[in-house]
Amino acid sequence: MTTTRRRLARIAAAAPALAALARLPGASAQTPRTLAVGIVSDPVTLDPALMASFFEILVQYNVHEPLLHLTPDLKVEPGLASVEIADPVTYRFTLKPNLKFHDGTAIDAAAAKANFDRMLDAATGSPRRGELGPVDAVEVTGPLAFTVKFKAPFAPFLQVLTNRAGMMVSPTALRSLGADFATRAVGAGPFKVASWTKNSELVLERFDGYWRSGLPSVDRVVFRPIADETVRLANLRSGTLQLIDGVPPQSVAQLGREANVSVRQQPGLGFNAFSFNTTRAPFNDARVRRAFVAAFDPDVVQRVVYFNTGAPAYGPIPPSIGWAHDRNFKPSKFDREAARRLLAEAGQSAAVPVTITVTNSPLQVRIAEILQSQANQAGFKVEIRQIDATSLITVLRNRDFDLCMSPWSGRSDPDGNMFNYFTKNGPNNFAGWQSDTVTDLLTKARSVVDLAARAKLYRAAEEAIAAEMPMLFVHFDATIQASSSRLDWTQYADGALRLQFAKLG
Amino acid sequence: MSRLLRDPRTVFGLAIVAVVAIAALFAPWLAPFDPSNPDFSAALAPPGATNLLGGDELGRDVLSRIVYGARASLLVGFLSVAGALVLGTALGLSAGYFGGAVDALVMRAMDVLFAFPGILLALGITAALGPSLTNAILAIAVVNLPVFARLARSQALVIRALDFVEAKRALGFGSLDILVRTVLPNAIAPIVVQASLLFASAIITESYLSFLGLGVQPPTPTWGNMLRNAIGFLDTASWMAWFPGIAIFVTVLGFNLLGDGLRDRLDPRA
Amino acid sequence: MTRYVAFRLLALVPILLGTSFVSFGLIHLVPGDPVVAMLGLEADAQAIAALRAKLALDRPFLVQYVAWLGHVMTGDFGRSIQGERAVLPLVLTALLPSAQLALAALAISLLIAIPAGIVAARRRNTMRDYAASFVALCGLSLPSFWLGVLLILGLSIQIPLFPSSGYVAPSVDPLAHLRHLALPALTLGAALAAATMRMTRATMIEVLRADYIRTARAKGLPERKVVWKHALRNTTIPLVTLIGIQLGQLLGGVVVTETVFAWPGIGKLTVDAIFARDYPVVQATILTTATIFVLLNLLTDLAYAFLDPRIRTA
């Protein structure tokens, strides 16, 4: 007993020291002007030619610089180069002079051509190949000038160049690093890759040779992948992180009341939707699909799942693409009786069995549960199947579903949100819907350059899609990010972080 | 039996287990609401008059979900442990009694299973077979198999050497007869004690699997997947995180108390 | 003795082979294609086929296993499917944080459990014993992921004392390292402490009942000496065994704790890799974990044999 008491006394003596430990401020290594960012998941690769998931979106603009820059209101500005449209199939680029990649290689027309060649080469297997459209040739016309020629007019081209397809990487580094390029990527962005510990942190350092002189003002950026949204939020509140992505909608109100953090939301570019499997029963019948849509009340999802952030969706074009979005477009109405009538018309007398497939994201599961409860009251019998995130793509491609979630992160041009989804045999046409009308409309809309004409074509396409409902549109998610109040930064509609403009107060 | 009941731990444990079992068996009559029926007006409602323990993110009554959640937990706990017990005991007794090649084969297989941290093995199996109640039961049963096998084997080794068993063998009784009629009844006590303790850990493992999204599918409530949903609402609706956790804690505590009490009475080694 | 050790080490090989085969089988059974997952919604069929061939995922299962085994013999654990990083350095880097967490948790648990167990044993069947035993039982019944969440709620959100996740290497900033270590170590330590306390108590009770203790008391030795000099020394043997058994729980607990606190150790690496269908990483981490576990068990057995002279001569 005396021994125990002595032990306890020793612990009590240590207590003030322990408390002091806890009270000390600050988080990780204290370098001046380090910005710690919490992201949802580790990027898969840092090679822009091979990026194919939305995990890279947050990181990519900090390591790489595209030829053209996208402003927060989705306008195109010169980036590494400026562009002149000679005619609908010819684009002339002039690179800014004396620019270098992170490894000192000069950014010249030859390097740009090397990049394009790599992306367009089928052997690379780059998703950019499809994104770049019908490119005929890339020609070097001077030390800093090159021309891109198309086989047919391709309207989305400039928007595409503000994203991954426009990111230039150092050809020298590609050769010398080989397979390691994916993890050490040498580009022309405001920060260089200092180190990458998978699942722990990606550390970037300021690049002095960045073309916007004076920027970036932050010396170091540390990306920490934290899958759990609550953990990310907790880290922001405690000051361990200064910026986080993927703020859950239910926390927005609470965060607004806190003094040391500021939450920001903006209409996003993507949509949250479910694909009907139109190649087999019961959703091979358009009436059954329309019945399901009529049974669904998107305002409930807007309120209960999204806490009034973002907006309910009725088509693939989000409000942020102002010139193409039609605010009055509401093709479906929540009407349980109409749903039952449609089912009767389609000859369905008993409850129609449907399985909704979602990944185990709590938000998607909630939406599925709402769909289930509402559809069950309108003559369906819904079950929910949860699958793992990496299985989603397989399930979608093999059409192993009745109704499956297929969200899209969004692109700044409506073509990016529609072509792959609604053309016959488009790579994202998981619904298996074959419509010549829509395919024609979308193909035409890519090659017409006049904005008003394009808008009309897209409106027609949306009407045609609404008539047959191959997809159930649920919501246009807002981009919701939060930061420390000391951070001065710019939020973009595509949700990407361009931290060259960030300032730590 | 009465000696058993004199121990306050056993009494408490039994009481808790009884309450949970009653909740599971009579859930449809006990639960005030349908656990799967969303009531969007009650979304995130704090505990109050209508929803005694509050409403979850879709407005479903938390109390009703907890009552129904007892079903999944008890079912998984019972079936997985029972399965592991039956198969593990059979394997272990055979290995201990027959020795030789049988022993070597069985025990090496058990060693392989035992070398995995239990959680990872359960995770791997449910991920491989797909998330569902049955697969969770299977996974946890496989994880607990080596425990019973080893226990049964050591029991068999001890009992085999006893005089009356030798006598029976000399008298020409068949091996199966000896195993079932003589070895098993004498080996069973510590095995049962182990079972009640593993029941508790089975419930925790199941809740962890549900917490990761690998257990029972929605909208069927289990305490683990209720906690999973609650995580996103820790700052706005913390009761969602408290009640399922308390349910798991109390149930597991009950089984541990019962197991402790049983062990002190039944297992002479303690 | 050396023969015993050599024999035990040799016996490890079939066990580890079996473990690697089982994990290889399991992870390949899992639905979902890592290649498709990696390349994302935007990749075309050609790119997928190309990458799959490049990663040799299109060959039959057994061929892949044997190929993997062959590479492992030469120390090549392949490259991670995600981001193509070399697997061996990945796994080795993850071991350090796990070791730090495990040691901290073990230290916390021993600091709490052993004195508590001793007190409970000596004051057997008094209020102090009942209280301590009950608290231990409660600790055992608490799901550790829930405890972690509650600790985050209490000591990180409501009272911002400790960071709720993340890792800082001690070489970079030792103070920050300790702050980040606090909550995960507490979570894991609590669960361990509960079990260890009960075992210490049980062992201590048995030891205190033994004859030589009665002799020591009869000789008039002060109680303190009886406990610390005689009883404790003899508790060490079963305690070592018990700690060995705890190691299995420790490894499992590390997995749960690391996922809750985003601690970049081997547990989190394994779970993330399973979810991402990253076969080479899963294989390497499970092999590593199993090897560590089996080796630690061997060490425990050897320690046991070393401490108890009766076993050595057997």
XYZ file of N, CA and C in Angstrom, chain A residues 78-166:
267
model
N -5.460 32.625 -70.306
C -4.159 32.021 -70.606
C -3.510 31.462 -69.349
N -2.820 30.343 -69.508
C -2.075 29.745 -68.413
C -0.613 29.738 -68.801
N -0.094 28.558 -69.109
C 1.275 28.475 -69.598
C 1.365 29.080 -70.999
N 0.212 29.048 -71.678
C 0.200 29.548 -73.058
C -1.031 30.403 -73.272
N -1.010 31.141 -74.338
C -2.231 31.811 -74.770
C -2.617 31.188 -76.108
N -3.905 31.288 -76.435
C -4.374 30.576 -77.619
C -5.107 31.521 -78.551
N -4.988 31.210 -79.833
C -5.700 31.985 -80.846
C -6.431 30.986 -81.725
N -7.756 31.205 -81.870
C -8.532 30.271 -82.696
C -8.508 30.785 -84.132
N -7.665 30.138 -84.965
C -7.535 30.595 -86.355
C -8.805 30.278 -87.126
N -9.259 29.046 -87.025
C -10.542 28.656 -87.611
C -11.081 27.526 -86.761
N -12.356 27.084 -86.973
C -12.949 26.094 -86.079
C -12.117 24.825 -85.893
N -11.181 24.532 -86.784
C -10.392 23.312 -86.562
C -8.915 23.595 -86.284
N -8.565 24.870 -86.163
C -7.151 25.180 -85.946
C -6.955 26.082 -84.729
N -6.135 25.621 -83.791
C -5.847 26.411 -82.597
C -4.354 26.694 -82.538
N -3.964 27.971 -82.442
C -2.549 28.341 -82.395
C -2.169 28.729 -80.968
N -1.173 28.038 -80.430
C -0.743 28.296 -79.058
C 0.608 28.995 -79.034
N 0.748 29.967 -78.121
C 2.043 30.604 -77.908
C 2.388 30.483 -76.428
N 3.482 29.757 -76.138
C 3.887 29.574 -74.750
C 4.557 30.832 -74.224
N 4.416 31.062 -72.924
C 5.101 32.207 -72.321
C 6.610 31.914 -72.356
N 7.415 32.959 -72.515
C 8.850 32.723 -72.662
C 9.536 32.427 -71.334
N 10.694 31.760 -71.427
C 11.576 31.501 -70.286
C 10.933 30.734 -69.141
N 10.013 29.863 -69.447
C 9.419 29.070 -68.372
C 10.146 27.738 -68.273
N 10.218 27.225 -67.039
C 10.897 25.945 -66.841
C 10.022 24.995 -66.043
N 10.248 23.697 -66.239
C 9.622 22.694 -65.384
C 10.380 22.639 -64.054
N 9.857 21.867 -63.102
C 10.478 21.761 -61.783
C 11.935 21.293 -61.855
N 12.265 20.508 -62.904
C 13.630 19.994 -62.971
C 14.534 20.850 -63.848
N 14.044 21.997 -64.257
C 14.889 22.910 -65.023
C 14.762 22.767 -66.526
N 14.070 21.723 -66.989
C 13.879 21.573 -68.434
C 13.032 22.729 -68.950
N 13.362 23.214 -70.115
C 12.618 24.353 -70.656
C 11.236 23.923 -71.118
N 10.243 24.801 -70.909
C 8.900 24.533 -71.413
C 8.831 25.170 -72.797
N 9.034 24.339 -73.800
C 8.984 24.856 -75.164
C 8.003 24.042 -75.990
N 7.862 24.442 -77.244
C 6.863 23.798 -78.097
C 7.162 22.313 -78.264
N 8.429 21.973 -78.322
C 8.783 20.562 -78.466
C 8.294 19.762 -77.270
N 8.467 20.339 -76.078
C 7.996 19.646 -74.874
C 6.477 19.500 -74.910
N 5.779 20.567 -75.347
C 4.314 20.506 -75.414
C 3.873 19.424 -76.379
N 4.537 19.390 -77.543
C 4.162 18.365 -78.527
C 4.398 16.978 -77.961
N 5.539 16.820 -77.244
C 5.827 15.510 -76.650
C 4.699 15.095 -75.716
N 4.192 16.054 -74.935
C 3.085 15.765 -74.033
C 1.847 15.310 -74.790
N 1.485 16.061 -75.840
C 0.291 15.703 -76.606
C 0.450 14.333 -77.249
N 1.639 14.104 -77.830
C 1.874 12.817 -78.479
C 1.650 11.683 -77.496
N 2.169 11.877 -76.291
C 2.053 10.829 -75.275
C 0.592 10.570 -74.931
N -0.179 11.660 -74.744
C -1.584 11.484 -74.355
C -2.406 10.850 -75.469
N -2.048 11.177 -76.724
C -2.847 10.686 -77.845
C -2.435 9.287 -78.280
N -1.275 8.826 -77.775
C -0.796 7.506 -78.180
C -1.625 6.415 -77.485
N -2.217 5.527 -78.294
C -3.059 4.482 -77.727
C -2.295 3.609 -76.742
N -0.987 3.469 -76.962
C -0.193 2.595 -76.093
C -0.094 3.120 -74.668
N -0.222 4.434 -74.500
C -0.147 4.997 -73.148
C -1.377 4.630 -72.336
N -2.518 4.416 -73.040
C -3.733 4.082 -72.314
C -4.264 5.245 -71.516
N -4.067 6.437 -72.040
C -4.472 7.614 -71.279
C -5.937 7.968 -71.521
N -6.681 8.240 -70.428
C -8.067 8.687 -70.586
C -8.148 10.036 -71.309
N -7.047 10.753 -71.389
C -7.059 12.069 -72.039
C -7.330 11.927 -73.535
N -6.994 10.749 -74.069
C -7.130 10.541 -75.514
C -8.559 10.810 -75.960
N -9.515 10.229 -75.202
C -10.919 10.457 -75.539
C -11.326 11.893 -75.294
N -10.760 12.478 -74.202
C -11.155 13.839 -73.832
C -10.727 14.869 -74.871
N -9.616 14.594 -75.556
C -9.079 15.609 -76.475
C -9.846 15.679 -77.778
N -10.682 14.707 -78.015
C -11.499 14.797 -79.205
C -10.739 14.399 -80.475
N -11.325 14.760 -81.608
C -10.758 14.304 -82.904
C -9.542 15.133 -83.350
N -8.409 14.966 -82.643
C -7.202 15.717 -82.996
C -6.582 15.111 -84.256
N -6.252 15.971 -85.168
C -5.633 15.491 -86.408
C -4.116 15.508 -86.277
N -3.578 16.664 -85.862
C -2.121 16.764 -85.740
C -1.741 17.864 -84.775
N -0.562 17.712 -84.146
C 0.007 18.765 -83.314
C 1.327 19.140 -83.953
N 1.455 20.373 -84.406
C 2.663 20.769 -85.124
C 3.422 21.857 -84.369
N 4.749 21.692 -84.356
C 5.590 22.737 -83.769
C 5.843 23.780 -84.845
N 5.485 25.029 -84.568
C 5.656 26.063 -85.590
C 6.711 27.087 -85.204
N 7.320 26.937 -84.048
C 8.351 27.886 -83.615
C 8.859 27.399 -82.279
N 9.889 28.022 -81.711
C 10.417 27.525 -80.437
C 9.367 27.533 -79.328
N 8.470 28.524 -79.352
C 7.453 28.573 -78.309
C 6.047 28.456 -78.885
N 5.939 28.127 -80.149
C 4.613 28.109 -80.763
C 4.287 26.744 -81.326
N 3.043 26.353 -81.175
C 2.598 25.100 -81.789
C 1.123 25.224 -82.146
N 0.700 24.394 -83.075
C -0.682 24.435 -83.570
C -1.323 23.078 -83.397
N -2.591 23.079 -82.956
C -3.350 21.835 -82.873
C -4.435 21.887 -83.938
N -4.440 20.867 -84.785
C -5.431 20.811 -85.859
C -6.392 19.672 -85.603
N -7.682 19.940 -85.853
C -8.709 18.937 -85.636
C -9.263 18.409 -86.938
N -9.797 17.179 -86.873
C -10.467 16.608 -88.042
C -11.838 17.233 -88.198
N -12.464 17.561 -87.083
C -13.784 18.189 -87.121
C -13.825 19.184 -85.970
N -14.682 20.197 -86.040
C -14.720 21.178 -84.958
C -15.034 20.488 -83.626
N -14.354 20.885 -82.572
C -14.540 20.264 -81.268
C -14.676 21.382 -80.231
N -15.946 21.747 -79.923
C -16.200 22.915 -79.072
C -15.609 22.821 -77.674
N -15.615 21.665 -77.005
C -15.141 21.625 -75.623
C -13.619 21.740 -75.465
N -12.873 21.858 -76.577
C -11.413 21.744 -76.514
C -10.751 22.664 -75.489
N -11.109 23.941 -75.515
C -10.418 24.867 -74.616
C -10.719 24.563 -73.157
N -11.980 24.180 -72.862
C -12.306 23.819 -71.486
C -11.496 22.590 -71.063
N -11.355 21.641 -71.985
C -10.600 20.434 -71.689
C -9.153 20.778 -71.354
N -8.596 21.789 -72.040
C -7.201 22.143 -71.795
C -6.988 22.848 -70.460
N -8.069 23.254 -69.791
C -7.885 23.842 -68.465
C -7.774 22.741 -67.415
N -7.984 21.499 -67.825
C -7.964 20.367 -66.904
C -6.746 19.505 -67.196
N -6.844 18.197 -66.892
C -5.665 17.325 -66.955
C -5.028 17.258 -68.328
N -5.872 17.332 -69.388
C -5.310 17.174 -70.726
C -4.384 18.321 -71.088
N -4.523 19.437 -70.389
C -3.680 20.583 -70.708
C -2.435 20.666 -69.842
